[in-house]
């Protein structure tokens, strides 16, 4: 895994995959240079987002999570988890196991990483620890301004 500096990034990528944490916090990111010129999401992120409203415990939480799903559907054409991503998943899972992590516990993250690797794209994330020790993956940390 290659980790790039959090900010400001003079080597801004033209294209990059936003992980689920970044999509959820997108409205709080105030510096456009913190993201790739063309931000992308994966079908896995869209799938992960769709779980949110179904497991919400309050109407307000359900509505907020549904808004994230609808915004993602409106703003992005997700990259598929296809045969190339499935092959890359094997490399990701092996990297995680060598690092003592269980890929099954981080299945969404592993599939997002595999999709990014199969497309030779970096992952932009608010939770870089989710992608620790994934060989050959470029991870770009995205800082979120405090709400205080």
JSON list of C-alpha atoms in Angstrom, two decimals:
[
{"chain": "A", "resi": 1, "resn": "UNK", "atom": "CA", "xyz": [0.00, 0.00, 0.00]},
{"chain": "A", "resi": 2, "resn": "UNK", "atom": "CA", "xyz": [1.22, 3.45, -0.85]},
{"chain": "A", "resi": 3, "resn": "UNK", "atom": "CA", "xyz": [-0.13, 6.27, 1.30]},
{"chain": "A", "resi": 4, "resn": "UNK", "atom": "CA", "xyz": [0.01, 9.76, -0.11]},
{"chain": "A", "resi": 5, "resn": "UNK", "atom": "CA", "xyz": [0.11, 12.96, 1.94]},
{"chain": "A", "resi": 6, "resn": "UNK", "atom": "CA", "xyz": [-3.27, 14.05, 3.30]},
{"chain": "A", "resi": 7, "resn": "UNK", "atom": "CA", "xyz": [-3.16, 17.65, 2.08]},
{"chain": "A", "resi": 8, "resn": "UNK", "atom": "CA", "xyz": [-2.62, 19.56, -0.07]},
{"chain": "A", "resi": 9, "resn": "UNK", "atom": "CA", "xyz": [-1.79, 17.05, -2.77]},
{"chain": "A", "resi": 10, "resn": "UNK", "atom": "CA", "xyz": [0.22, 18.62, -5.60]},
{"chain": "A", "resi": 11, "resn": "UNK", "atom": "CA", "xyz": [-0.06, 15.31, -7.46]},
{"chain": "A", "resi": 12, "resn": "UNK", "atom": "CA", "xyz": [-3.85, 15.24, -7.62]},
{"chain": "A", "resi": 13, "resn": "UNK", "atom": "CA", "xyz": [-5.08, 12.20, -9.53]},
{"chain": "A", "resi": 14, "resn": "UNK", "atom": "CA", "xyz": [-7.29, 12.66, -12.55]},
{"chain": "A", "resi": 15, "resn": "UNK", "atom": "CA", "xyz": [-9.45, 9.68, -11.54]},
{"chain": "A", "resi": 16, "resn": "UNK", "atom": "CA", "xyz": [-9.87, 7.95, -8.20]},
{"chain": "A", "resi": 17, "resn": "UNK", "atom": "CA", "xyz": [-12.26, 5.73, -6.28]},
{"chain": "A", "resi": 18, "resn": "UNK", "atom": "CA", "xyz": [-14.06, 7.22, -3.30]},
{"chain": "A", "resi": 19, "resn": "UNK", "atom": "CA", "xyz": [-14.68, 4.60, -0.63]},
{"chain": "A", "resi": 20, "resn": "UNK", "atom": "CA", "xyz": [-17.95, 4.47, 1.29]},
{"chain": "A", "resi": 21, "resn": "UNK", "atom": "CA", "xyz": [-16.72, 6.61, 4.19]},
{"chain": "A", "resi": 22, "resn": "UNK", "atom": "CA", "xyz": [-15.77, 9.37, 1.79]},
{"chain": "A", "resi": 23, "resn": "UNK", "atom": "CA", "xyz": [-19.09, 9.24, -0.05]},
{"chain": "A", "resi": 24, "resn": "UNK", "atom": "CA", "xyz": [-20.95, 9.51, 3.26]},
{"chain": "A", "resi": 25, "resn": "UNK", "atom": "CA", "xyz": [-18.84, 12.51, 4.35]},
{"chain": "A", "resi": 26, "resn": "UNK", "atom": "CA", "xyz": [-18.66, 14.15, 0.92]},
{"chain": "A", "resi": 27, "resn": "UNK", "atom": "CA", "xyz": [-20.76, 17.15, 1.93]},
{"chain": "A", "resi": 28, "resn": "UNK", "atom": "CA", "xyz": [-18.21, 18.01, 4.65]},
{"chain": "A", "resi": 29, "resn": "UNK", "atom": "CA", "xyz": [-15.21, 18.05, 2.32]},
{"chain": "A", "resi": 30, "resn": "UNK", "atom": "CA", "xyz": [-14.56, 21.73, 1.61]},
{"chain": "A", "resi": 31, "resn": "UNK", "atom": "CA", "xyz": [-11.37, 21.47, -0.46]},
{"chain": "A", "resi": 32, "resn": "UNK", "atom": "CA", "xyz": [-12.01, 20.11, -3.97]},
{"chain": "A", "resi": 33, "resn": "UNK", "atom": "CA", "xyz": [-8.25, 19.41, -4.31]},
{"chain": "A", "resi": 34, "resn": "UNK", "atom": "CA", "xyz": [-8.65, 16.74, -1.61]},
{"chain": "A", "resi": 35, "resn": "UNK", "atom": "CA", "xyz": [-10.47, 14.61, -4.20]},
{"chain": "A", "resi": 36, "resn": "UNK", "atom": "CA", "xyz": [-9.58, 13.38, -7.67]},
{"chain": "A", "resi": 37, "resn": "UNK", "atom": "CA", "xyz": [-10.62, 15.50, -10.64]},
{"chain": "A", "resi": 38, "resn": "UNK", "atom": "CA", "xyz": [-13.02, 12.70, -11.62]},
{"chain": "A", "resi": 39, "resn": "UNK", "atom": "CA", "xyz": [-14.29, 10.98, -8.48]},
{"chain": "A", "resi": 40, "resn": "UNK", "atom": "CA", "xyz": [-15.70, 7.49, -8.98]},
{"chain": "A", "resi": 41, "resn": "UNK", "atom": "CA", "xyz": [-17.45, 4.95, -6.78]},
{"chain": "A", "resi": 42, "resn": "UNK", "atom": "CA", "xyz": [-17.78, 1.21, -7.03]},
{"chain": "A", "resi": 43, "resn": "UNK", "atom": "CA", "xyz": [-20.92, -0.90, -7.19]},
{"chain": "A", "resi": 44, "resn": "UNK", "atom": "CA", "xyz": [-19.76, -2.26, -3.83]},
{"chain": "A", "resi": 45, "resn": "UNK", "atom": "CA", "xyz": [-20.02, 1.19, -2.25]},
{"chain": "A", "resi": 46, "resn": "UNK", "atom": "CA", "xyz": [-23.50, 1.59, -3.68]},
{"chain": "A", "resi": 47, "resn": "UNK", "atom": "CA", "xyz": [-24.43, -1.81, -2.24]},
{"chain": "A", "resi": 48, "resn": "UNK", "atom": "CA", "xyz": [-22.98, -0.87, 1.14]},
{"chain": "A", "resi": 49, "resn": "UNK", "atom": "CA", "xyz": [-24.92, 2.41, 1.14]},
{"chain": "A", "resi": 50, "resn": "UNK", "atom": "CA", "xyz": [-28.20, 0.62, 0.40]},
{"chain": "A", "resi": 51, "resn": "UNK", "atom": "CA", "xyz": [-27.89, -1.35, 3.64]},
{"chain": "A", "resi": 52, "resn": "UNK", "atom": "CA", "xyz": [-27.93, 1.83, 5.72]},
{"chain": "A", "resi": 53, "resn": "UNK", "atom": "CA", "xyz": [-31.60, 2.81, 5.44]},
{"chain": "A", "resi": 54, "resn": "UNK", "atom": "CA", "xyz": [-32.68, -0.78, 6.02]},
{"chain": "A", "resi": 55, "resn": "UNK", "atom": "CA", "xyz": [-30.88, -1.04, 9.36]},
{"chain": "A", "resi": 56, "resn": "UNK", "atom": "CA", "xyz": [-31.51, 2.49, 10.63]},
{"chain": "A", "resi": 57, "resn": "UNK", "atom": "CA", "xyz": [-33.16, 2.66, 14.03]},
{"chain": "A", "resi": 58, "resn": "UNK", "atom": "CA", "xyz": [-34.92, 6.03, 13.68]},
{"chain": "A", "resi": 59, "resn": "UNK", "atom": "CA", "xyz": [-36.89, 7.73, 10.94]},
{"chain": "A", "resi": 60, "resn": "UNK", "atom": "CA", "xyz": [-34.41, 10.62, 10.86]},
{"chain": "A", "resi": 61, "resn": "UNK", "atom": "CA", "xyz": [-31.45, 8.26, 10.50]},
{"chain": "A", "resi": 62, "resn": "UNK", "atom": "CA", "xyz": [-33.29, 6.28, 7.81]},
{"chain": "A", "resi": 63, "resn": "UNK", "atom": "CA", "xyz": [-34.05, 9.46, 5.85]},
{"chain": "A", "resi": 64, "resn": "UNK", "atom": "CA", "xyz": [-30.43, 10.69, 6.08]},
{"chain": "A", "resi": 65, "resn": "UNK", "atom": "CA", "xyz": [-29.08, 7.34, 4.92]},
{"chain": "A", "resi": 66, "resn": "UNK", "atom": "CA", "xyz": [-31.60, 7.14, 2.09]},
{"chain": "A", "resi": 67, "resn": "UNK", "atom": "CA", "xyz": [-30.49, 10.61, 1.00]},
{"chain": "A", "resi": 68, "resn": "UNK", "atom": "CA", "xyz": [-26.89, 9.30, 0.73]},
{"chain": "A", "resi": 69, "resn": "UNK", "atom": "CA", "xyz": [-28.06, 6.41, -1.46]},
{"chain": "A", "resi": 70, "resn": "UNK", "atom": "CA", "xyz": [-30.11, 8.65, -3.73]},
{"chain": "A", "resi": 71, "resn": "UNK", "atom": "CA", "xyz": [-27.33, 11.23, -4.03]},
{"chain": "A", "resi": 72, "resn": "UNK", "atom": "CA", "xyz": [-24.79, 8.55, -4.93]},
{"chain": "A", "resi": 73, "resn": "UNK", "atom": "CA", "xyz": [-27.15, 7.08, -7.52]},
{"chain": "A", "resi": 74, "resn": "UNK", "atom": "CA", "xyz": [-27.68, 10.54, -9.04]},
{"chain": "A", "resi": 75, "resn": "UNK", "atom": "CA", "xyz": [-24.02, 11.59, -9.03]},
{"chain": "A", "resi": 76, "resn": "UNK", "atom": "CA", "xyz": [-22.15, 8.43, -10.02]},
{"chain": "A", "resi": 77, "resn": "UNK", "atom": "CA", "xyz": [-22.16, 5.59, -12.53]},
{"chain": "A", "resi": 78, "resn": "UNK", "atom": "CA", "xyz": [-20.52, 2.92, -10.33]},
{"chain": "A", "resi": 79, "resn": "UNK", "atom": "CA", "xyz": [-17.59, 0.84, -11.49]},
{"chain": "A", "resi": 80, "resn": "UNK", "atom": "CA", "xyz": [-18.67, -2.82, -11.53]},
{"chain": "A", "resi": 81, "resn": "UNK", "atom": "CA", "xyz": [-17.21, -5.63, -9.49]},
{"chain": "A", "resi": 82, "resn": "UNK", "atom": "CA", "xyz": [-16.39, -7.62, -12.61]},
{"chain": "A", "resi": 83, "resn": "UNK", "atom": "CA", "xyz": [-14.09, -10.51, -13.52]},
{"chain": "A", "resi": 84, "resn": "UNK", "atom": "CA", "xyz": [-10.97, -8.31, -13.35]},
{"chain": "A", "resi": 85, "resn": "UNK", "atom": "CA", "xyz": [-11.99, -7.08, -9.89]},
{"chain": "A", "resi": 86, "resn": "UNK", "atom": "CA", "xyz": [-12.68, -10.67, -8.80]},
{"chain": "A", "resi": 87, "resn": "UNK", "atom": "CA", "xyz": [-9.15, -11.65, -9.83]},
{"chain": "A", "resi": 88, "resn": "UNK", "atom": "CA", "xyz": [-7.69, -8.63, -8.00]},
{"chain": "A", "resi": 89, "resn": "UNK", "atom": "CA", "xyz": [-9.71, -9.60, -4.93]},
{"chain": "A", "resi": 90, "resn": "UNK", "atom": "CA", "xyz": [-7.50, -12.65, -4.53]},
{"chain": "A", "resi": 91, "resn": "UNK", "atom": "CA", "xyz": [-4.42, -10.41, -4.29]},
{"chain": "A", "resi": 92, "resn": "UNK", "atom": "CA", "xyz": [-6.18, -8.11, -1.81]},
{"chain": "A", "resi": 93, "resn": "UNK", "atom": "CA", "xyz": [-7.33, -11.01, 0.40]},
{"chain": "A", "resi": 94, "resn": "UNK", "atom": "CA", "xyz": [-3.83, -12.54, 0.34]},
{"chain": "A", "resi": 95, "resn": "UNK", "atom": "CA", "xyz": [-2.29, -9.17, 1.33]},
{"chain": "A", "resi": 96, "resn": "UNK", "atom": "CA", "xyz": [-4.73, -8.82, 4.20]},
{"chain": "A", "resi": 97, "resn": "UNK", "atom": "CA", "xyz": [-4.07, -12.35, 5.45]},
{"chain": "A", "resi": 98, "resn": "UNK", "atom": "CA", "xyz": [-0.30, -11.82, 5.33]},
{"chain": "A", "resi": 99, "resn": "UNK", "atom": "CA", "xyz": [-0.87, -8.71, 7.48]},
{"chain": "A", "resi": 100, "resn": "UNK", "atom": "CA", "xyz": [-2.86, -10.77, 10.00]},
{"chain": "A", "resi": 101, "resn": "UNK", "atom": "CA", "xyz": [-6.22, -9.27, 9.01]},
{"chain": "A", "resi": 102, "resn": "UNK", "atom": "CA", "xyz": [-9.30, -11.27, 8.08]},
{"chain": "A", "resi": 103, "resn": "UNK", "atom": "CA", "xyz": [-10.55, -10.27, 4.62]},
{"chain": "A", "resi": 104, "resn": "UNK", "atom": "CA", "xyz": [-14.02, -11.59, 5.46]},
{"chain": "A", "resi": 105, "resn": "UNK", "atom": "CA", "xyz": [-14.32, -9.03, 8.28]},
{"chain": "A", "resi": 106, "resn": "UNK", "atom": "CA", "xyz": [-13.50, -6.23, 5.84]},
{"chain": "A", "resi": 107, "resn": "UNK", "atom": "CA", "xyz": [-15.21, -7.71, 2.78]},
{"chain": "A", "resi": 108, "resn": "UNK", "atom": "CA", "xyz": [-16.64, -4.42, 1.46]},
{"chain": "A", "resi": 109, "resn": "UNK", "atom": "CA", "xyz": [-13.27, -2.68, 1.82]},
{"chain": "A", "resi": 110, "resn": "UNK", "atom": "CA", "xyz": [-11.48, -5.60, 0.16]},
{"chain": "A", "resi": 111, "resn": "UNK", "atom": "CA", "xyz": [-13.91, -5.54, -2.78]},
{"chain": "A", "resi": 112, "resn": "UNK", "atom": "CA", "xyz": [-13.57, -1.75, -3.15]},
{"chain": "A", "resi": 113, "resn": "UNK", "atom": "CA", "xyz": [-9.78, -2.13, -3.10]},
{"chain": "A", "resi": 114, "resn": "UNK", "atom": "CA", "xyz": [-9.96, -4.93, -5.67]},
{"chain": "A", "resi": 115, "resn": "UNK", "atom": "CA", "xyz": [-12.12, -2.83, -7.99]},
{"chain": "A", "resi": 116, "resn": "UNK", "atom": "CA", "xyz": [-9.67, 0.08, -7.69]},
{"chain": "A", "resi": 117, "resn": "UNK", "atom": "CA", "xyz": [-6.69, -2.19, -8.33]},
{"chain": "A", "resi": 118, "resn": "UNK", "atom": "CA", "xyz": [-8.35, -3.75, -11.36]},
{"chain": "A", "resi": 119, "resn": "UNK", "atom": "CA", "xyz": [-8.83, -0.27, -12.82]},
{"chain": "A", "resi": 120, "resn": "UNK", "atom": "CA", "xyz": [-5.36, 0.91, -11.68]},
{"chain": "A", "resi": 121, "resn": "UNK", "atom": "CA", "xyz": [-6.92, 3.69, -9.61]},
{"chain": "A", "resi": 122, "resn": "UNK", "atom": "CA", "xyz": [-6.15, 5.07, -6.15]},
{"chain": "A", "resi": 123, "resn": "UNK", "atom": "CA", "xyz": [-8.65, 4.87, -3.30]},
{"chain": "A", "resi": 124, "resn": "UNK", "atom": "CA", "xyz": [-9.61, 8.12, -1.56]},
{"chain": "A", "resi": 125, "resn": "UNK", "atom": "CA", "xyz": [-10.72, 7.41, 1.99]},
{"chain": "A", "resi": 126, "resn": "UNK", "atom": "CA", "xyz": [-11.53, 9.10, 5.28]},
{"chain": "A", "resi": 127, "resn": "UNK", "atom": "CA", "xyz": [-10.48, 5.81, 6.95]},
{"chain": "A", "resi": 128, "resn": "UNK", "atom": "CA", "xyz": [-7.06, 4.88, 5.53]},
{"chain": "A", "resi": 129, "resn": "UNK", "atom": "CA", "xyz": [-6.67, 2.19, 8.20]},
{"chain": "A", "resi": 130, "resn": "UNK", "atom": "CA", "xyz": [-9.32, 0.18, 6.35]},
{"chain": "A", "resi": 131, "resn": "UNK", "atom": "CA", "xyz": [-6.83, -0.36, 3.53]},
{"chain": "A", "resi": 132, "resn": "UNK", "atom": "CA", "xyz": [-3.64, -1.01, 5.53]},
{"chain": "A", "resi": 133, "resn": "UNK", "atom": "CA", "xyz": [-1.30, -3.57, 4.03]},
{"chain": "A", "resi": 134, "resn": "UNK", "atom": "CA", "xyz": [-3.10, -3.98, 0.70]},
{"chain": "A", "resi": 135, "resn": "UNK", "atom": "CA", "xyz": [-0.22, -4.56, -1.71]},
{"chain": "A", "resi": 136, "resn": "UNK", "atom": "CA", "xyz": [0.04, -2.28, -4.75]},
{"chain": "A", "resi": 137, "resn": "UNK", "atom": "CA", "xyz": [-2.94, -0.11, -3.70]},
{"chain": "A", "resi": 138, "resn": "UNK", "atom": "CA", "xyz": [-2.46, 3.65, -3.61]},
{"chain": "A", "resi": 139, "resn": "UNK", "atom": "CA", "xyz": [-4.45, 5.11, -0.73]},
{"chain": "A", "resi": 140, "resn": "UNK", "atom": "CA", "xyz": [-5.10, 8.83, -0.50]},
{"chain": "A", "resi": 141, "resn": "UNK", "atom": "CA", "xyz": [-6.28, 9.95, 2.95]},
{"chain": "A", "resi": 142, "resn": "UNK", "atom": "CA", "xyz": [-9.09, 12.51, 2.87]},
{"chain": "A", "resi": 143, "resn": "UNK", "atom": "CA", "xyz": [-9.19, 14.86, 5.83]},
{"chain": "A", "resi": 144, "resn": "UNK", "atom": "CA", "xyz": [-12.60, 15.98, 7.06]},
{"chain": "A", "resi": 145, "resn": "UNK", "atom": "CA", "xyz": [-12.78, 19.43, 8.65]},
{"chain": "A", "resi": 146, "resn": "UNK", "atom": "CA", "xyz": [-14.05, 19.29, 12.20]},
{"chain": "A", "resi": 147, "resn": "UNK", "atom": "CA", "xyz": [-17.64, 20.38, 12.65]},
{"chain": "A", "resi": 148, "resn": "UNK", "atom": "CA", "xyz": [-16.76, 22.39, 15.75]}
]
